[in-house]
Coordinates of N, CA and C in Angstrom, one line a residue:
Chain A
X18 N 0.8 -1.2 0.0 CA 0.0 0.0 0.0 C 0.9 1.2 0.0
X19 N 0.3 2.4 -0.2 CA 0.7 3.5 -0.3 C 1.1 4.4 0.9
X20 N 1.9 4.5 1.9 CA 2.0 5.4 3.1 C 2.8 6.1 3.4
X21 N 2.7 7.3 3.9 CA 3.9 8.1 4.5 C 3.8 8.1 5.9
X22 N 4.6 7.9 6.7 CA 4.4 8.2 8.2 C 6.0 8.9 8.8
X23 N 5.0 9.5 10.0 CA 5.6 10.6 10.5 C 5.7 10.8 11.9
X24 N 6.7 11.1 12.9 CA 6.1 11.3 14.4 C 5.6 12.7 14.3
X25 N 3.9 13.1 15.5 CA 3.6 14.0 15.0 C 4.3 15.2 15.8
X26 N 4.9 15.5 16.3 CA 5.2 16.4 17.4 C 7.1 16.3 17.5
X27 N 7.4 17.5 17.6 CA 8.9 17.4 18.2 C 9.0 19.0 18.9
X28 N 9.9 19.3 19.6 CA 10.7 20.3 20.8 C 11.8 20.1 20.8
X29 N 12.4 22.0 20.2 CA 13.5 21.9 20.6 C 14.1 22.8 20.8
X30 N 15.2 23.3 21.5 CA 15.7 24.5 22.1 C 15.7 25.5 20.9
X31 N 15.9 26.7 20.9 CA 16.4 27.7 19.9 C 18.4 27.4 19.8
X32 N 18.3 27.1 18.6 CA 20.0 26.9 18.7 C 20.4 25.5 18.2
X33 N 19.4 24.5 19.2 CA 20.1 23.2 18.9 C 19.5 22.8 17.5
X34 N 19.5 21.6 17.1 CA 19.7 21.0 15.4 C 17.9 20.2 15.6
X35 N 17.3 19.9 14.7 CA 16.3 19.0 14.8 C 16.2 18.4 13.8
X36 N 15.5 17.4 14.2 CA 15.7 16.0 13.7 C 14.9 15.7 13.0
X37 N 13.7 15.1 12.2 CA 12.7 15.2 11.6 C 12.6 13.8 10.9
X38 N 11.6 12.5 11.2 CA 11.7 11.8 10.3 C 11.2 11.5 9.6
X39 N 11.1 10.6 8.9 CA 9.9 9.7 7.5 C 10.3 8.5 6.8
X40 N 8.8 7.6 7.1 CA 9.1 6.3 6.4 C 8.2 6.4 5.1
X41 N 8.7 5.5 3.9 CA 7.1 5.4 3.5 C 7.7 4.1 3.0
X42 N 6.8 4.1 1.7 CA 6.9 2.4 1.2 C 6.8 2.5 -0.3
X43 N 6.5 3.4 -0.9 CA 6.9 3.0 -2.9 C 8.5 2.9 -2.8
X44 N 8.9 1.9 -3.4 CA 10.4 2.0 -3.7 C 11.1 2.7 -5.1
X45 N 9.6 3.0 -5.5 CA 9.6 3.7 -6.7 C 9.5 5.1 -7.2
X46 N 9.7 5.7 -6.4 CA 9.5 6.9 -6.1 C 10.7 7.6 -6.3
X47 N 10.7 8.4 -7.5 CA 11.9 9.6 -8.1 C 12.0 10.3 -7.8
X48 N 11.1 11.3 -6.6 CA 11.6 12.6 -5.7 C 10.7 11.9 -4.7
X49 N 11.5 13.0 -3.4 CA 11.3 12.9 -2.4 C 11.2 14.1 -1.8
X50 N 10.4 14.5 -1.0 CA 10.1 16.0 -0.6 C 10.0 16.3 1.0
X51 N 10.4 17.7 1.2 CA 10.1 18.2 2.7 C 9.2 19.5 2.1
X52 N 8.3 19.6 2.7 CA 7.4 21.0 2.8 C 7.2 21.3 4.2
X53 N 6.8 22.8 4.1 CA 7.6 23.2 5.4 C 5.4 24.5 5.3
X54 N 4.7 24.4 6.3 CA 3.6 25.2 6.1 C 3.2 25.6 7.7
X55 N 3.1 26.7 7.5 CA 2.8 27.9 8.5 C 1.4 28.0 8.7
X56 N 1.1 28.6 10.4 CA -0.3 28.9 10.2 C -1.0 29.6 8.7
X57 N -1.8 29.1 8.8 CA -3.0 29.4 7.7 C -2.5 29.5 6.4
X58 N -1.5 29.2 6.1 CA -1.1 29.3 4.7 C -0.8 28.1 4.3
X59 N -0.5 28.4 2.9 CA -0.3 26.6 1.9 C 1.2 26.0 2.2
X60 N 1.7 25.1 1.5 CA 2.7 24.5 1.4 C 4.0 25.0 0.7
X61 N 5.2 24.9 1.7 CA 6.3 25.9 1.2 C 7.5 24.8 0.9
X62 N 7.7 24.6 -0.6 CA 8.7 23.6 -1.0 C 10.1 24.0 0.2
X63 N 10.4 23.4 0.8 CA 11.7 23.2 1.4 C 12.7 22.8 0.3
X64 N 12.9 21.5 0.5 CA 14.1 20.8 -0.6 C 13.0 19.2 -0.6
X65 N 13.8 18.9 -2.0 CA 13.7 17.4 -2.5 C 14.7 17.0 -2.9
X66 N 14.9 15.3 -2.8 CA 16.1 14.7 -3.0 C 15.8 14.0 -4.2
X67 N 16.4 13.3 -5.1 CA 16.3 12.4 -6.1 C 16.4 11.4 -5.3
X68 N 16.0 9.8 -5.5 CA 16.5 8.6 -5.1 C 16.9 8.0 -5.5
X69 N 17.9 8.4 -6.5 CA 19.5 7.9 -6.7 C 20.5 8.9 -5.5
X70 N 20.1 9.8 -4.9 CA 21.2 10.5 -4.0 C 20.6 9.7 -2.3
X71 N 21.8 10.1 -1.7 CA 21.6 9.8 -0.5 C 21.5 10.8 0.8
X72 N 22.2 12.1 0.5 CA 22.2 12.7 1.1 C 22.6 14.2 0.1
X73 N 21.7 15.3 0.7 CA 21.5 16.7 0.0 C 21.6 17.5 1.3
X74 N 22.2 18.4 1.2 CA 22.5 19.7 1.9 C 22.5 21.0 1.3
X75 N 21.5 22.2 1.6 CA 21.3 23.7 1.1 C 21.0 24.4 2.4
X76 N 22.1 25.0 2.9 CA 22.4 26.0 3.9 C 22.0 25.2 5.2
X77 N 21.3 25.4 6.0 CA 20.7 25.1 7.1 C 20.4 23.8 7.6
X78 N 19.3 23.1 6.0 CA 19.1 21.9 5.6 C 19.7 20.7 5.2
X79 N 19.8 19.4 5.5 CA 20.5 18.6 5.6 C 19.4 17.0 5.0
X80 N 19.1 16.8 4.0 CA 18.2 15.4 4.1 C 19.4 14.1 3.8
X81 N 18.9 13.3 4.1 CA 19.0 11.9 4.4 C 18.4 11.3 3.9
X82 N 18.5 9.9 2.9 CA 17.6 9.0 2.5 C 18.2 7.7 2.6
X83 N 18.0 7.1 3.0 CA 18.0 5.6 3.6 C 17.1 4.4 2.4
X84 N 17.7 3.9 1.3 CA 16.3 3.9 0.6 C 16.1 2.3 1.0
X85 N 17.5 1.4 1.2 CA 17.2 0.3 1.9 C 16.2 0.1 2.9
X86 N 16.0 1.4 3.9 CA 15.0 1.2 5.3 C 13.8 2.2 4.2
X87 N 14.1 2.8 3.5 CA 12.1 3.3 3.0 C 13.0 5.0 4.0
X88 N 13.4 5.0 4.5 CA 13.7 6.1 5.9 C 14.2 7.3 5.2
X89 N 13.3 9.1 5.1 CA 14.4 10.0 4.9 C 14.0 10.7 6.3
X90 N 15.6 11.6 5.8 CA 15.3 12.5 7.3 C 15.6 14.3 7.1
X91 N 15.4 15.1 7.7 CA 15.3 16.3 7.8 C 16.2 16.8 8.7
X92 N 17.1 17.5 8.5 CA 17.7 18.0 10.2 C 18.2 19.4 9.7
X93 N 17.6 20.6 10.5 CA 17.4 21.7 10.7 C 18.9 22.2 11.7
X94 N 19.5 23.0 11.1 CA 21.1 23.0 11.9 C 20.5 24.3 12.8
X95 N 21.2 24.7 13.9 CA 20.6 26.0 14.2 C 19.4 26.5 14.4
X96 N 18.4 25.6 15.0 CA 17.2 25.7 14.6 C 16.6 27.4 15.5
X97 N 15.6 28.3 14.9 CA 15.4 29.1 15.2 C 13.9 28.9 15.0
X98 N 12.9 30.4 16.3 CA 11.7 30.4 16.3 C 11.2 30.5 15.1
X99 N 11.3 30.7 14.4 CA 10.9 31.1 13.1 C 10.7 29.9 12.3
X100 N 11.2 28.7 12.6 CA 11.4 27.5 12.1 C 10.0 26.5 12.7
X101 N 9.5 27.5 13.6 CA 8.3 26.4 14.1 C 7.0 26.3 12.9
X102 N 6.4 25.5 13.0 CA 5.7 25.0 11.8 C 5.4 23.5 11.6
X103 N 4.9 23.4 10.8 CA 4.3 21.6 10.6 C 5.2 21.8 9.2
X104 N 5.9 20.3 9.2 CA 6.8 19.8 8.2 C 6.2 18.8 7.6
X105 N 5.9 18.8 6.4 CA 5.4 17.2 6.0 C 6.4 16.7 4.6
X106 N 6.5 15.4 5.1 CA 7.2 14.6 4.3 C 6.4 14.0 3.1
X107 N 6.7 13.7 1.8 CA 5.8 13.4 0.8 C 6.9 12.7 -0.5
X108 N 6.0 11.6 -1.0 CA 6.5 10.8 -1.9 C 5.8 11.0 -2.8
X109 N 6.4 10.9 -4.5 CA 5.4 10.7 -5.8 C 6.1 9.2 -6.5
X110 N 5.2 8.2 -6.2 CA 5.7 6.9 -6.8 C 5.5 7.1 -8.6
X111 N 6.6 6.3 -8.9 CA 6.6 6.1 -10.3 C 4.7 5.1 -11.0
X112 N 4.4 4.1 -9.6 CA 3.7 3.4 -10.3 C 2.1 4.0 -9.7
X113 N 2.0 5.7 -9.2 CA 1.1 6.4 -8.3 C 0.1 6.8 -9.3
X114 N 0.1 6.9 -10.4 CA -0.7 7.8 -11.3 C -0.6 9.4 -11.4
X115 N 0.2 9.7 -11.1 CA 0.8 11.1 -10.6 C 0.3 11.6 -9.7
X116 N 0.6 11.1 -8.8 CA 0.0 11.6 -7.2 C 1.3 11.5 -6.5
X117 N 1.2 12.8 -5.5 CA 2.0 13.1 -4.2 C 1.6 12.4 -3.2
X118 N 2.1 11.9 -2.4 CA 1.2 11.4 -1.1 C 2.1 11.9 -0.1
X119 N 1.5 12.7 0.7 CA 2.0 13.2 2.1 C 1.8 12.5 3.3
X120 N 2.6 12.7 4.3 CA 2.4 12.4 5.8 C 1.4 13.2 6.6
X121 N 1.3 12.6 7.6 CA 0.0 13.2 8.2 C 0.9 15.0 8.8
X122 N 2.4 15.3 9.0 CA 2.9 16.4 9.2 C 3.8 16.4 10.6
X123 N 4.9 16.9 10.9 CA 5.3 16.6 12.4 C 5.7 17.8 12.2
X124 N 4.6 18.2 13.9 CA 5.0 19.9 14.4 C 5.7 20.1 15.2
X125 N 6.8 20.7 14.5 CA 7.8 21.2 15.5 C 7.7 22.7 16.0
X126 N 7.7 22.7 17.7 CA 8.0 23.5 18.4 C 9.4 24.5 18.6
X127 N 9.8 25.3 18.8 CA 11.1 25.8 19.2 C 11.0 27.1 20.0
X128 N 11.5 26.1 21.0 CA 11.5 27.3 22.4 C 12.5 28.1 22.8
X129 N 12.6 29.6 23.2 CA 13.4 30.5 23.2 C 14.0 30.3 24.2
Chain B
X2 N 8.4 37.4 -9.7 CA 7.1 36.4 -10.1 C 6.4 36.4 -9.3
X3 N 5.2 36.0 -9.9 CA 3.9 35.7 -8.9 C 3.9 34.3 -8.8
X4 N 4.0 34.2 -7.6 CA 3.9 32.1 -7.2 C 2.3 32.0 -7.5
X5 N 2.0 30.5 -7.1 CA 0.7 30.2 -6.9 C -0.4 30.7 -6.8
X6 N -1.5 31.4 -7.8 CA -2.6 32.1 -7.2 C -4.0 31.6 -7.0
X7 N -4.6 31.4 -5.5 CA -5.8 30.6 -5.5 C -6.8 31.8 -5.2
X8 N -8.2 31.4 -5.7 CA -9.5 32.2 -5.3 C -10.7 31.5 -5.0
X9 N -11.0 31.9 -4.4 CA -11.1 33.0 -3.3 C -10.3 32.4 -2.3
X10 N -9.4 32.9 -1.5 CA -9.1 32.7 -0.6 C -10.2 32.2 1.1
X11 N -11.2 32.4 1.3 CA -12.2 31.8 2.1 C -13.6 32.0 0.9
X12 N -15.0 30.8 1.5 CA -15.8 30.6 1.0 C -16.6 29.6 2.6
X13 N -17.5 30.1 2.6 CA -18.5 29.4 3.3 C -20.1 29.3 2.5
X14 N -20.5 27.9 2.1 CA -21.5 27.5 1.3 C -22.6 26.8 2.7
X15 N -23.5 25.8 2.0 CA -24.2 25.5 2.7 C -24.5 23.9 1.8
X16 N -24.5 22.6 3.1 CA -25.1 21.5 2.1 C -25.6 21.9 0.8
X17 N -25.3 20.8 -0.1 CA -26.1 20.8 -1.4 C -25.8 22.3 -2.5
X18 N -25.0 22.6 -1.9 CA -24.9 23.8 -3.3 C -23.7 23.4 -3.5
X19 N -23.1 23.9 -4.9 CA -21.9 23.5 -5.7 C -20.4 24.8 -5.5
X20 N -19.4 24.4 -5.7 CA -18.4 25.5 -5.6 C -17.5 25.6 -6.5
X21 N -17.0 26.8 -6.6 CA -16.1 26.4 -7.9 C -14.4 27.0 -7.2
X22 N -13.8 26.3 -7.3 CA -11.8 27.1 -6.8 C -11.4 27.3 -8.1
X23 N -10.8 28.0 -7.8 CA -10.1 28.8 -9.2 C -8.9 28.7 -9.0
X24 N -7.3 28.4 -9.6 CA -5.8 28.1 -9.5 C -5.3 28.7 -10.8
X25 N -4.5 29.9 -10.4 CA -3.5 29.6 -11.7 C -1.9 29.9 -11.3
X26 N -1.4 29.2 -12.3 CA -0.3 28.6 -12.0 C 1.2 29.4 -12.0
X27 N 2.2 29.1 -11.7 CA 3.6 29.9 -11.8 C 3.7 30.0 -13.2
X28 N 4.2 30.9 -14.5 CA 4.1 31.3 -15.3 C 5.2 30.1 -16.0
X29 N 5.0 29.6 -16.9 CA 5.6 28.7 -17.5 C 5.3 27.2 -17.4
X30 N 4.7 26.7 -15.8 CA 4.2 25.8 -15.8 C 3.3 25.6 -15.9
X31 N 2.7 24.0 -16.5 CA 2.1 23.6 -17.5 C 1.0 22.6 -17.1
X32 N 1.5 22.0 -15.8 CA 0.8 21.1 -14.6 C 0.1 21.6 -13.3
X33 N -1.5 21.3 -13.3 CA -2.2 21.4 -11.9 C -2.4 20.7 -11.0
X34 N -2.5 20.6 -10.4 CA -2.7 19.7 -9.1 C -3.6 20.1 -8.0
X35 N -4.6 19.6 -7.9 CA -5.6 20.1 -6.5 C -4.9 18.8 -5.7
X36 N -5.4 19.6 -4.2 CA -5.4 18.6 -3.2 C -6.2 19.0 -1.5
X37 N -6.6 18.3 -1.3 CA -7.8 18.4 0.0 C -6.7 17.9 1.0
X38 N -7.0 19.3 2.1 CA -6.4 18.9 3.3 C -7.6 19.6 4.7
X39 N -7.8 18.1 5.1 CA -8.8 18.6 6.1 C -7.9 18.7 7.2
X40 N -8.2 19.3 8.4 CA -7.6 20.1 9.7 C -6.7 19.1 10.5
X41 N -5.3 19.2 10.4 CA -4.7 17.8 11.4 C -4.0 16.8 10.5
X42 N -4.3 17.3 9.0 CA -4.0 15.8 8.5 C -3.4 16.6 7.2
X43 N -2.2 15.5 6.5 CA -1.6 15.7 5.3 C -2.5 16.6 3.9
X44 N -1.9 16.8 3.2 CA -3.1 17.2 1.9 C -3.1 15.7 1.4
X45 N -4.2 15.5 0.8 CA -4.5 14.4 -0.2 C -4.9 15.0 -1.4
X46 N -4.3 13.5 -2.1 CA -4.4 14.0 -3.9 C -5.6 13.7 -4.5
X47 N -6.4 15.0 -5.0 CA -7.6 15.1 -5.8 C -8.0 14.9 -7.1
X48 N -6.8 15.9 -8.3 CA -6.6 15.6 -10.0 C -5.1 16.4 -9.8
X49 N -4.6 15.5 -10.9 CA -3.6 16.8 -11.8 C -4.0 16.2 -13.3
X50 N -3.6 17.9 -13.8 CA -4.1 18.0 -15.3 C -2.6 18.8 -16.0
X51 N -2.4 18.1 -16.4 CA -1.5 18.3 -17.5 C -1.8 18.9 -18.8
X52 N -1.2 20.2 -20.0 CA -1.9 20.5 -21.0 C -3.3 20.0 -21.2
X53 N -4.0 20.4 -20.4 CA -5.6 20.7 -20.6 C -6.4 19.2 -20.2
X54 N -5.2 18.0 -20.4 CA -5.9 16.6 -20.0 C -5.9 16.1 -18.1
X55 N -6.7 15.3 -17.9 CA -6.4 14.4 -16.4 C -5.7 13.4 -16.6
X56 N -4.7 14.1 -16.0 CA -3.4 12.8 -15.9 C -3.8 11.7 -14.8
X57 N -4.5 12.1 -14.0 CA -4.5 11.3 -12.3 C -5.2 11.7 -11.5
X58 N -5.9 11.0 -11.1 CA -7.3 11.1 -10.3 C -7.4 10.0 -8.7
X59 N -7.3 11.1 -7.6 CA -7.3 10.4 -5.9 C -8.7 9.5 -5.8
X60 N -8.7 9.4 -4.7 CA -9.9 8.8 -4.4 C -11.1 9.7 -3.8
X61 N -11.4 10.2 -4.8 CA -12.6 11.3 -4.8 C -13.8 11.0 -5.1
X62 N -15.1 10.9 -4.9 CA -16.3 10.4 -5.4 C -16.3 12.0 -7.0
X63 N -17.5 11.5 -7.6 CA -17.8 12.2 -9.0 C -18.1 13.1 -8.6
X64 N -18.4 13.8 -7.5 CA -19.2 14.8 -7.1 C -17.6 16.1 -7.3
X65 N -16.4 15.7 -7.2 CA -15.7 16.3 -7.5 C -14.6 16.5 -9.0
X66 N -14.6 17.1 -9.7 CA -14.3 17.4 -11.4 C -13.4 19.0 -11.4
X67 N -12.5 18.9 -12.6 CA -12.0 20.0 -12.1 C -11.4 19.6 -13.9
X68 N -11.3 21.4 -14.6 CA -10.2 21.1 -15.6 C -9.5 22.5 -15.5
X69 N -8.7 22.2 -16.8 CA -7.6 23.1 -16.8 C -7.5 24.3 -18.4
X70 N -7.2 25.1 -18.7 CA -8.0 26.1 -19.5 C -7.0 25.7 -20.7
X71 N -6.4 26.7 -21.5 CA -5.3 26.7 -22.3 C -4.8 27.8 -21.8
X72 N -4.8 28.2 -20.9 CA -3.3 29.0 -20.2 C -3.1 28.6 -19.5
X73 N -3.9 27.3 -18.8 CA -3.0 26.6 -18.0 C -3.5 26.7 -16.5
X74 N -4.6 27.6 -16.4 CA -5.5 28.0 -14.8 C -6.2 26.8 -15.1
X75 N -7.2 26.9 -13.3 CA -7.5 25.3 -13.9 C -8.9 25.5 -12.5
X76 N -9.8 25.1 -12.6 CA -11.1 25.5 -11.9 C -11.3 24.0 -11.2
X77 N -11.8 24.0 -9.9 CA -11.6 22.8 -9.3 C -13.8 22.6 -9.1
X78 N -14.5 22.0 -9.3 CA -15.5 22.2 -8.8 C -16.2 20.9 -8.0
X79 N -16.8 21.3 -7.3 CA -17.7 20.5 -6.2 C -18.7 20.5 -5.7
X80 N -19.8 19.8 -6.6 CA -21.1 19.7 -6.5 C -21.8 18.8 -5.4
X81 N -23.3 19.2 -4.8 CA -23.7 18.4 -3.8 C -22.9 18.5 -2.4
X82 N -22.2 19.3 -1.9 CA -21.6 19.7 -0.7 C -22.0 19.1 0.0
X83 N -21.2 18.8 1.4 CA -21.3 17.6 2.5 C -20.6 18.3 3.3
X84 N -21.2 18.2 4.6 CA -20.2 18.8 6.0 C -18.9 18.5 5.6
X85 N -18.4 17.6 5.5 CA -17.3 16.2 5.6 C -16.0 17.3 4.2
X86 N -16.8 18.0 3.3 CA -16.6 18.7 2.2 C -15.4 19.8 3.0
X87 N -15.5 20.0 4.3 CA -15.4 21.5 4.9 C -13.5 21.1 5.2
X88 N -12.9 22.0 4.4 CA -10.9 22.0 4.4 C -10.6 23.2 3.6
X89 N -9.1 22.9 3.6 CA -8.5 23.6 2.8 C -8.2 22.9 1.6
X90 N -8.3 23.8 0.3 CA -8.4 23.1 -0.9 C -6.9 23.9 -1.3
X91 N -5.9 23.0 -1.3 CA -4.8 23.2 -2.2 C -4.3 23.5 -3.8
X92 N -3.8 23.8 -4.3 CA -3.5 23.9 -6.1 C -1.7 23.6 -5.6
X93 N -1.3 23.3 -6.7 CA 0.2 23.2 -6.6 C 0.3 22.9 -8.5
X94 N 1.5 23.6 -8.7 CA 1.8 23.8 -10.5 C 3.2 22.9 -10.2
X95 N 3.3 22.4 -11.3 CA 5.1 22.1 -12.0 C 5.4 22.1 -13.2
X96 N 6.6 22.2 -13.7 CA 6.7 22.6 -15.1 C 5.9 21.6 -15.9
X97 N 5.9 20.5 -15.8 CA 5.5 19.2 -16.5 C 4.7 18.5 -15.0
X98 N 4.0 17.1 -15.9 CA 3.4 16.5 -14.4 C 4.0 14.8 -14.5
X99 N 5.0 14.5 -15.2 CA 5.6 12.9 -15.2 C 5.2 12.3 -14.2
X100 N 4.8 11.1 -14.5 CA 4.5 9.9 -13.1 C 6.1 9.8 -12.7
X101 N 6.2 10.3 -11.2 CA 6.9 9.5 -10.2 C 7.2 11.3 -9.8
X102 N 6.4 11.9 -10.5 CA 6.4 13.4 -9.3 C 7.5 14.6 -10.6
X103 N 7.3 15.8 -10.2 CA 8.0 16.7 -10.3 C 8.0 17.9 -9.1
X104 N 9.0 18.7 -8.4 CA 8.8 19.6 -6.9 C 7.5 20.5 -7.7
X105 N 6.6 20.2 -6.8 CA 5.4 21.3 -7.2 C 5.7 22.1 -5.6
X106 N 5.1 23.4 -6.6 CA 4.9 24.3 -5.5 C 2.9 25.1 -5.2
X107 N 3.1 24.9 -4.5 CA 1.7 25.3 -4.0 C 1.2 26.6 -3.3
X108 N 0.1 27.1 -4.0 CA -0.8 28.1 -3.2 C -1.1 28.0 -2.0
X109 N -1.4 29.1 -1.3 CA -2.4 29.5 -0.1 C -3.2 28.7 0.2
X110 N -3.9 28.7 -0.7 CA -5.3 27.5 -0.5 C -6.6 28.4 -0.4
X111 N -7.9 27.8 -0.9 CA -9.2 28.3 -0.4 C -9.7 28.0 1.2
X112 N -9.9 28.2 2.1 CA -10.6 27.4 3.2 C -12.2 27.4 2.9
X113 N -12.4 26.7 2.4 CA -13.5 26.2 2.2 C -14.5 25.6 3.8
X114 N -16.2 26.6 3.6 CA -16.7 25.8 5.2 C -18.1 25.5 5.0
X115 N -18.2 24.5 5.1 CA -19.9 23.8 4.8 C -20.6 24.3 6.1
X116 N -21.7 25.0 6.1 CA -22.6 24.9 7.2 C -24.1 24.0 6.8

């Protein structure tokens, strides 16, 4: 079947790094994505990885893909208030019919 | 540039009347995408339409239909309203729509509210 899963909640100091994860299950899946959405507003492309790569870094951002475990990850260096928000992880399988499928979202807190 | 543009940005209907969302897209790209995200939970995928066709269709009952113009805006509609109907309705564009994904980027959204 088709799933993305996600822990829904994280906390973390202003300063320290966070950690962010995601399983899902198409093995077939050519991008992989972080969206990053704020109160009342839509969805803000973060970064995507190809799944021929294993790991992508752009400034702050750091992803991880594990494609053996299905596992990517997210980790926010420096993490600042401003970084608080719901993150959701999201796969488009090759054999999906052109659908995205997202996680249900993990909100992270960051306390001053 | 102007990213993603959705309208109306709120709408409150009532059971049984129909609605229409309206999306148009980042200037060059050529793929729509709606997606329903009710309160708490991921968006889910509704159509994308590629040059004017439906490439891919979620698990939506017929009550929801949606196409896409020749410039590429693309009208999302929803007849027969249902409490259950009541989210945020997303659009997201990419240059092309290939099975296995391209980074779409997404609108605001409508919030849509059934009374």
């Amino acid at each position: 079947g088709e799933d993305v899963e996600q822990s829904l909640f994280l906390s973390v100091r202003e300063g320290d790094s966070s950690v962010i994860n995601c399983t899902y299950t198409d093995s077939s899946s050519t991008y992989l994505y972080w969206y990053k959405q704020e109160p009342g507003a839509g969805l803000q492309l973060l970064t995507y990885i190809f799944s021929n790569m294993d790991m992508k870094q752009d400034q702050r951002l750091t992803v991880l893909l594990n494609k053996k475990d299905k596992h990517l990850s997210l980790r926010i260096a420096d993490t600042q208030t401003g970084d608080s928000a719901i993150y959701f992880c999201a796969e488009s399988p090759n054999t999906g019919g052109f659908k995205t499928i997202f996680g249900a979202g993990t909100r992270l807190f960051v306390k001053a | 540039d102007a990213g993603v543009t959705q309208s109306p940005t709120h709408l409150i209907k009532t059971r049984g009347q129909h609605v229409t969302l309206r999306c148009s897209p980042i200037s060059g790209h050529k793929s729509v995408s709606w997606y329903q995200q009710v309160l708490g939970q991921g968006p889910q995928f509704i159509f994308q339409y590629y040059e004017k066709e439906e490439r891919g269709r979620g698990n939506f009952p017929d009550r929801f239909s949606a196409r896409q113009f020749p410039n590429y805006s693309s009208e999302l509609n929803v007849n027969a309203l249902l409490l259950g109907d009541s989210a945020l309705y997303l659009c997201a564009s990419s240059l092309t729509g290939g099975e296995g994904g391209q980074p779409q980027h997404f609108g605001d959204g409508t919030r849509l509210s059934i009374l």
